[in-house]
Tab-separated table of C-alpha atoms in Angstrom:
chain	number	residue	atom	x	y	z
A	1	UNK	CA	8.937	6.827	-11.856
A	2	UNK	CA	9.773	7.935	-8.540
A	3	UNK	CA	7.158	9.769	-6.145
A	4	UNK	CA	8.049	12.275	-3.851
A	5	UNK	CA	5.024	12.362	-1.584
A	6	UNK	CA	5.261	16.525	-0.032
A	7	UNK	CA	8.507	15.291	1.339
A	8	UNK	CA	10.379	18.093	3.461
A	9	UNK	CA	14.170	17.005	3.505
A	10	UNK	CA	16.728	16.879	0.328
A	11	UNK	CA	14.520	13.704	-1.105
A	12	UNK	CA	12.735	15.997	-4.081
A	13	UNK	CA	16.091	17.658	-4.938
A	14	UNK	CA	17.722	14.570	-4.845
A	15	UNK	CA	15.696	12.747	-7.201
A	16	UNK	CA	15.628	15.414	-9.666
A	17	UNK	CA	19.079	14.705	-9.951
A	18	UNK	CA	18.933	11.697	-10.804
A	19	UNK	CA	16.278	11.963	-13.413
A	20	UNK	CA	19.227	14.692	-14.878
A	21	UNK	CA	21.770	12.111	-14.891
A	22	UNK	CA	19.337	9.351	-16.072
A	23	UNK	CA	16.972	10.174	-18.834
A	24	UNK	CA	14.932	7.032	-18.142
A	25	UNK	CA	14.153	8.549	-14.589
A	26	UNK	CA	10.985	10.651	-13.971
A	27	UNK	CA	9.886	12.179	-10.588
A	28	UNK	CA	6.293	13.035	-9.571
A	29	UNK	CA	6.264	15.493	-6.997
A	30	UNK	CA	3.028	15.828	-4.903
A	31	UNK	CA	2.308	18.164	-2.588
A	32	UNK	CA	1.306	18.742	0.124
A	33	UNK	CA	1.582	15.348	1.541
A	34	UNK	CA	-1.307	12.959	0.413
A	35	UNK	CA	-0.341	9.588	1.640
A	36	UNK	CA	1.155	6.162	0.586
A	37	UNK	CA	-2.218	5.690	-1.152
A	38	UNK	CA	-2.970	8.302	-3.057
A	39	UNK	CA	0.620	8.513	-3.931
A	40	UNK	CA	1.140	4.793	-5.081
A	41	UNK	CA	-2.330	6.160	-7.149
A	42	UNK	CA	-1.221	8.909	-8.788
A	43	UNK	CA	1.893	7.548	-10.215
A	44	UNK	CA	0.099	4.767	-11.393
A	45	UNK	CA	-1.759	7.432	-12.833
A	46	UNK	CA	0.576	9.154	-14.056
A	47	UNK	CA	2.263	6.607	-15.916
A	48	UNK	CA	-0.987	4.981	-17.361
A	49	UNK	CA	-1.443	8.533	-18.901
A	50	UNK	CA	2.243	8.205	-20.260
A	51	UNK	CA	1.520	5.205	-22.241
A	52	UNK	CA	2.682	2.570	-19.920
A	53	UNK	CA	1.137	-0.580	-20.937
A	54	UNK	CA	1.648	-2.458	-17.562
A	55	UNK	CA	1.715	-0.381	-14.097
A	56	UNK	CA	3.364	-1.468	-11.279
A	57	UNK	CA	4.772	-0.173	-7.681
A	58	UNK	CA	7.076	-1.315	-4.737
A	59	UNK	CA	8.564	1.039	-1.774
A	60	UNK	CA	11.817	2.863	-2.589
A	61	UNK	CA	13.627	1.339	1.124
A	62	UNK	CA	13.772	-1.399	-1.628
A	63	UNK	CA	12.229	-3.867	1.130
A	64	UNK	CA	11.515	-5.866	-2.105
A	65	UNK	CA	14.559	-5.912	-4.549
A	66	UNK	CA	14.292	-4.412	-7.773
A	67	UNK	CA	15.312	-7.637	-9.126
A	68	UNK	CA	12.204	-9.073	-7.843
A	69	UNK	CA	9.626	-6.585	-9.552
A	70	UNK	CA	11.931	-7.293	-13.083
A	71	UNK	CA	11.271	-11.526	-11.916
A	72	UNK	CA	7.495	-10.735	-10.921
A	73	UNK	CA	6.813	-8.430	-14.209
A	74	UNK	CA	8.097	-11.910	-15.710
A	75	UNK	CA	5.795	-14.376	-14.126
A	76	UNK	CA	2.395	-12.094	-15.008
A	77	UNK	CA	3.776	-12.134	-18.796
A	78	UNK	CA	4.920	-16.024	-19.114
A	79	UNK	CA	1.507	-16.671	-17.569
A	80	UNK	CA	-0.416	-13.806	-19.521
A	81	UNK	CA	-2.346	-12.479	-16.961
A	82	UNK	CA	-3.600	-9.654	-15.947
A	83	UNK	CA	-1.426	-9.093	-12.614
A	84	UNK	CA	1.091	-10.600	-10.171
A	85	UNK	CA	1.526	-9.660	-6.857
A	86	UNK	CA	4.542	-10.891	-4.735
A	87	UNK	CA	4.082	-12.402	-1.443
A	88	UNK	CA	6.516	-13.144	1.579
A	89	UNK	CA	6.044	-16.567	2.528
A	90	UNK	CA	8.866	-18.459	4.092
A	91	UNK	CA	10.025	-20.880	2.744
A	92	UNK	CA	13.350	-23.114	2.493
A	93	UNK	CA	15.582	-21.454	0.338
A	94	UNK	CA	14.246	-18.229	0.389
A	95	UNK	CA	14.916	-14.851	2.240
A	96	UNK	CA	12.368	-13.717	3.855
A	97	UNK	CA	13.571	-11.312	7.119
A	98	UNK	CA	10.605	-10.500	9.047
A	99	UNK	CA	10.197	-9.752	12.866
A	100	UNK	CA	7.623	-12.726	13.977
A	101	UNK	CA	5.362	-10.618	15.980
A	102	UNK	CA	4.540	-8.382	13.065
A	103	UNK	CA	4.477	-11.594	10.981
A	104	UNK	CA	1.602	-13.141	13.160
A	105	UNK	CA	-0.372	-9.637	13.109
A	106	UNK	CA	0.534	-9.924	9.145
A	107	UNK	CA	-1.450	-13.323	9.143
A	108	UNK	CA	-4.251	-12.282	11.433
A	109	UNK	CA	-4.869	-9.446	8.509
A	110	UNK	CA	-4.364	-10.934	5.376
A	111	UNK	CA	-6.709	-13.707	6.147
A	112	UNK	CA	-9.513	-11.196	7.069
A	113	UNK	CA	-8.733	-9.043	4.180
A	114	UNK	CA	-9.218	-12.408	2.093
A	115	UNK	CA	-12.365	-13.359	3.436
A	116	UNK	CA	-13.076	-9.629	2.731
A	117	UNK	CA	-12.542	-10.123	-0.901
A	118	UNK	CA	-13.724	-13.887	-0.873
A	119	UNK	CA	-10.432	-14.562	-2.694
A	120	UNK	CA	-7.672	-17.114	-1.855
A	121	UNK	CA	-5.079	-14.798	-1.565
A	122	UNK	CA	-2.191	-15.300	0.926
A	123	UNK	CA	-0.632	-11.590	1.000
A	124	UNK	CA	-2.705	-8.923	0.206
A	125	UNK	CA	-0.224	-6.369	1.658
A	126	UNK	CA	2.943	-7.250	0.050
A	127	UNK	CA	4.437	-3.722	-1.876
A	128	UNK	CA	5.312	-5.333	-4.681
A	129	UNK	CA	2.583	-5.381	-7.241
A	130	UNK	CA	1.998	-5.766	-11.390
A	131	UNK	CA	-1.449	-4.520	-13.298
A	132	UNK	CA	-1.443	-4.877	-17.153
A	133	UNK	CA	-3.935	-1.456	-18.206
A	134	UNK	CA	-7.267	-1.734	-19.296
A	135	UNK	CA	-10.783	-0.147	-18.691
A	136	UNK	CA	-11.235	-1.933	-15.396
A	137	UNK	CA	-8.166	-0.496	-13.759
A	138	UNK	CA	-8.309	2.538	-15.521
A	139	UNK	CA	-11.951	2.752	-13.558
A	140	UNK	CA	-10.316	1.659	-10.154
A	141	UNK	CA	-7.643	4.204	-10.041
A	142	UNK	CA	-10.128	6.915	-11.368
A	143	UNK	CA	-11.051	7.976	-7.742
A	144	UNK	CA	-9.176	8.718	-4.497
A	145	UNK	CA	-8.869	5.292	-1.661
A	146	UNK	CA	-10.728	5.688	1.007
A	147	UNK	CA	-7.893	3.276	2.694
A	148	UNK	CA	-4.923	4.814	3.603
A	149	UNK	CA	-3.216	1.728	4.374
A	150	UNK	CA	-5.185	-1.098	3.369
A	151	UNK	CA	-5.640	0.188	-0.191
A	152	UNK	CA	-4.149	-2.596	-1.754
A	153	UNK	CA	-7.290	-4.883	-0.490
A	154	UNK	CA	-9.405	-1.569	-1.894
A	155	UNK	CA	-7.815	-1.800	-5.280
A	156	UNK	CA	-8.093	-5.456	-5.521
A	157	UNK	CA	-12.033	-5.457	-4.462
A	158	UNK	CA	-12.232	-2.317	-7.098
A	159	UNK	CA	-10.609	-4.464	-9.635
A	160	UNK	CA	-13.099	-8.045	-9.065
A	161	UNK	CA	-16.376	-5.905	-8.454
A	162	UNK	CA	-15.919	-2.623	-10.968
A	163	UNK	CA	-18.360	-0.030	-11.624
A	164	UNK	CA	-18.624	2.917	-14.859
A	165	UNK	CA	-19.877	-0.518	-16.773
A	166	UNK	CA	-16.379	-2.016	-16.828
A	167	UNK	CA	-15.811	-6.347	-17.027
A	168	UNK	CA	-14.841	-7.292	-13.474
A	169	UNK	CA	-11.654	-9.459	-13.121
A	170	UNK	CA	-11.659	-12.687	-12.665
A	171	UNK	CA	-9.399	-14.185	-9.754
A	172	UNK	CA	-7.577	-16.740	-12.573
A	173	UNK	CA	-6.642	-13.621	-13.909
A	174	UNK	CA	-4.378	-12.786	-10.481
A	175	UNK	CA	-1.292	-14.822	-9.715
A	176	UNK	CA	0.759	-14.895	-6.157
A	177	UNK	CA	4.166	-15.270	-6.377
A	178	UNK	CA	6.374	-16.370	-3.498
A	179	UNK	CA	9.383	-13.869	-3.577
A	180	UNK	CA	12.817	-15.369	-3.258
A	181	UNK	CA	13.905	-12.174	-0.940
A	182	UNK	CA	12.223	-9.538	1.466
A	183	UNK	CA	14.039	-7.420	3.924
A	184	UNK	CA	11.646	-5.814	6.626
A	185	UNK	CA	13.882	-2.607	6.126
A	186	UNK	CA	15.172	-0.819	9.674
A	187	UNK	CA	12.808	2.823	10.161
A	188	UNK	CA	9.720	1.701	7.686
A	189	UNK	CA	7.826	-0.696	9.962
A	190	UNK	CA	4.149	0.132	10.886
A	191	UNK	CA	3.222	1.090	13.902
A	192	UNK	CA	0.472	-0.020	15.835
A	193	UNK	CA	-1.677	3.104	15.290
A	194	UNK	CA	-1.322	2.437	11.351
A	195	UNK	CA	-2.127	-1.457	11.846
A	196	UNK	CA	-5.274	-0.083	14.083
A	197	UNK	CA	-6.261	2.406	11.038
A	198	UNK	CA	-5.657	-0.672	8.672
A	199	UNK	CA	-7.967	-2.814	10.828
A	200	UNK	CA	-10.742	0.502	10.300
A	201	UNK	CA	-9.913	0.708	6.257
A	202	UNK	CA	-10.687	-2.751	6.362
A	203	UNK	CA	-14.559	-2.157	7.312
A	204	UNK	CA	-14.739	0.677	5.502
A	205	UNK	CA	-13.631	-1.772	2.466
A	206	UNK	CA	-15.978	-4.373	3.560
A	207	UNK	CA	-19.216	-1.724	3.304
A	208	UNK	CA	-18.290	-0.610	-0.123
A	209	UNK	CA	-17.449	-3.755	-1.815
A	210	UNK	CA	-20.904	-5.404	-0.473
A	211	UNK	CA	-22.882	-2.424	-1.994
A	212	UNK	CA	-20.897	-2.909	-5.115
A	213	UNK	CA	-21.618	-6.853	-5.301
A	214	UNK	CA	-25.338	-5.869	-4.475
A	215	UNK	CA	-25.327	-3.500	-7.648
A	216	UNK	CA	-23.330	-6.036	-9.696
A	217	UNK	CA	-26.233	-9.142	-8.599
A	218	UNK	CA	-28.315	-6.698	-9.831
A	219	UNK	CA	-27.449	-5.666	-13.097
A	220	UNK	CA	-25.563	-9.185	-13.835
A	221	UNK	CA	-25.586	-12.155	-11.321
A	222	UNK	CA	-23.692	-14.293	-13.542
A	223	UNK	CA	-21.070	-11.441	-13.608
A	224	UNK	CA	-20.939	-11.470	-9.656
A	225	UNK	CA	-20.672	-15.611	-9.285
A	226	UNK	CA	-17.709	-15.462	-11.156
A	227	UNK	CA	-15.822	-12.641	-9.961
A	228	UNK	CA	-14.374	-13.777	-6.909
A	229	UNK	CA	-13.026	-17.229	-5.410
A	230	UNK	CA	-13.660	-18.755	-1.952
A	231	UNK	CA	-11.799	-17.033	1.053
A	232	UNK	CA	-8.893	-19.096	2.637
């Protein structure tokens, strides 16, 4: 499922072609131009509504290879849970191109986006994401981000601290896995104003997901003590 977020060029046309020549391709077409969030939302969406059984998204510059999401679909059904997120970790052996400046600014993020969530997680930002569908993420992707690039950390902390009565998940239920390549693709980096706006989606986060663990203590504290991990 492809997403053409209010694009202006040939990228609609283009990928209605392709879903001509391919029967197994389908295009979404939003417009006018909503963002990566609510566009990574609505195909999720979209596809939920479709009967997809497992959702899952990565960015079409194909910084992540597709061969990665097929390995990382793998690794959240081997271990039966109920996601897998890749992460771009460097390691020997692996290929992980990233510019180091934006790697350290990376780091400085992810860890405050884990104490955020009080959950060990290493990348929150990676693109490269599987959710298997139930009631809980059905409830998180019910209702526009308020992130527009941080809403990975906003779908996470919807997904360990739900509302609408749902079970929250529980962190053993979320696996990291290392990916073996990640190409920090030429014309798709963030700029600084979008890592500023991250830093403010981050608060923003921060606010809801207290009031959220404050209604959770309330209605269940044993629910809310086992929701979430310790921060790295």
């Amino acid at each position: 499922l492809f997403v053409d977020d209010g694009s202006t060029d040939a990228t609609l046309s283009l990928l209605r072609s392709l879903g001509e020549e391919r029967p197994g391709v389908h295009v979404l077409p939003l417009s006018p131009n909503r963002g990566k969030a609510e566009a990574v939302r609505a195909g999720m969406v979209h596809a939920i509504a479709r009967g997809a059984l497992a959702v899952g998204y990565f960015d079409a510059d194909l910084a992540t290879p597709a061969e990665e999401m097929l390995r990382l679909h793998r690794t959240m059904v081997e271990r039966d849970v109920m996601a897998a997120f890749g992460s771009r970790i460097r390691l020997l052996g692996r290929d992980i191109s990233r510019p180091l400046v934006r790697h350290w600014l990376g780091r400085g993020f992810a860890t405050a986006a884990s104490t955020t969530l009080r959950l060990p997680i290493y990348d929150t930002q990676c693109g490269a994401k599987w959710f298997r569908v139930d009631d809980t993420l059905r409830w998180a992707l019910s209702r526009a981000f308020m992130a527009r690039w941080a809403f990975d950390v906003e779908l996470i902390g919807r997904l360990l601290y739900p509302g609408g009565g749902c079970p929250p998940w529980h962190p053993s239920s979320i696996v990291e896995m290392p990916l073996r390549q990640w190409t920090d693709v030429e014309g798709s980096r963030v700029t600084r104003r979008a890592f500023l706006r991250a830093g403010l989606d981050l608060s923003l986060i921060a606010l809801d997901l207290e009031r959220r663990r404050r209604r959770l203590n309330r209605a269940s504290p044993e629910a809310v003590d086992t929701a979430a991990g310790a921060p790295t």
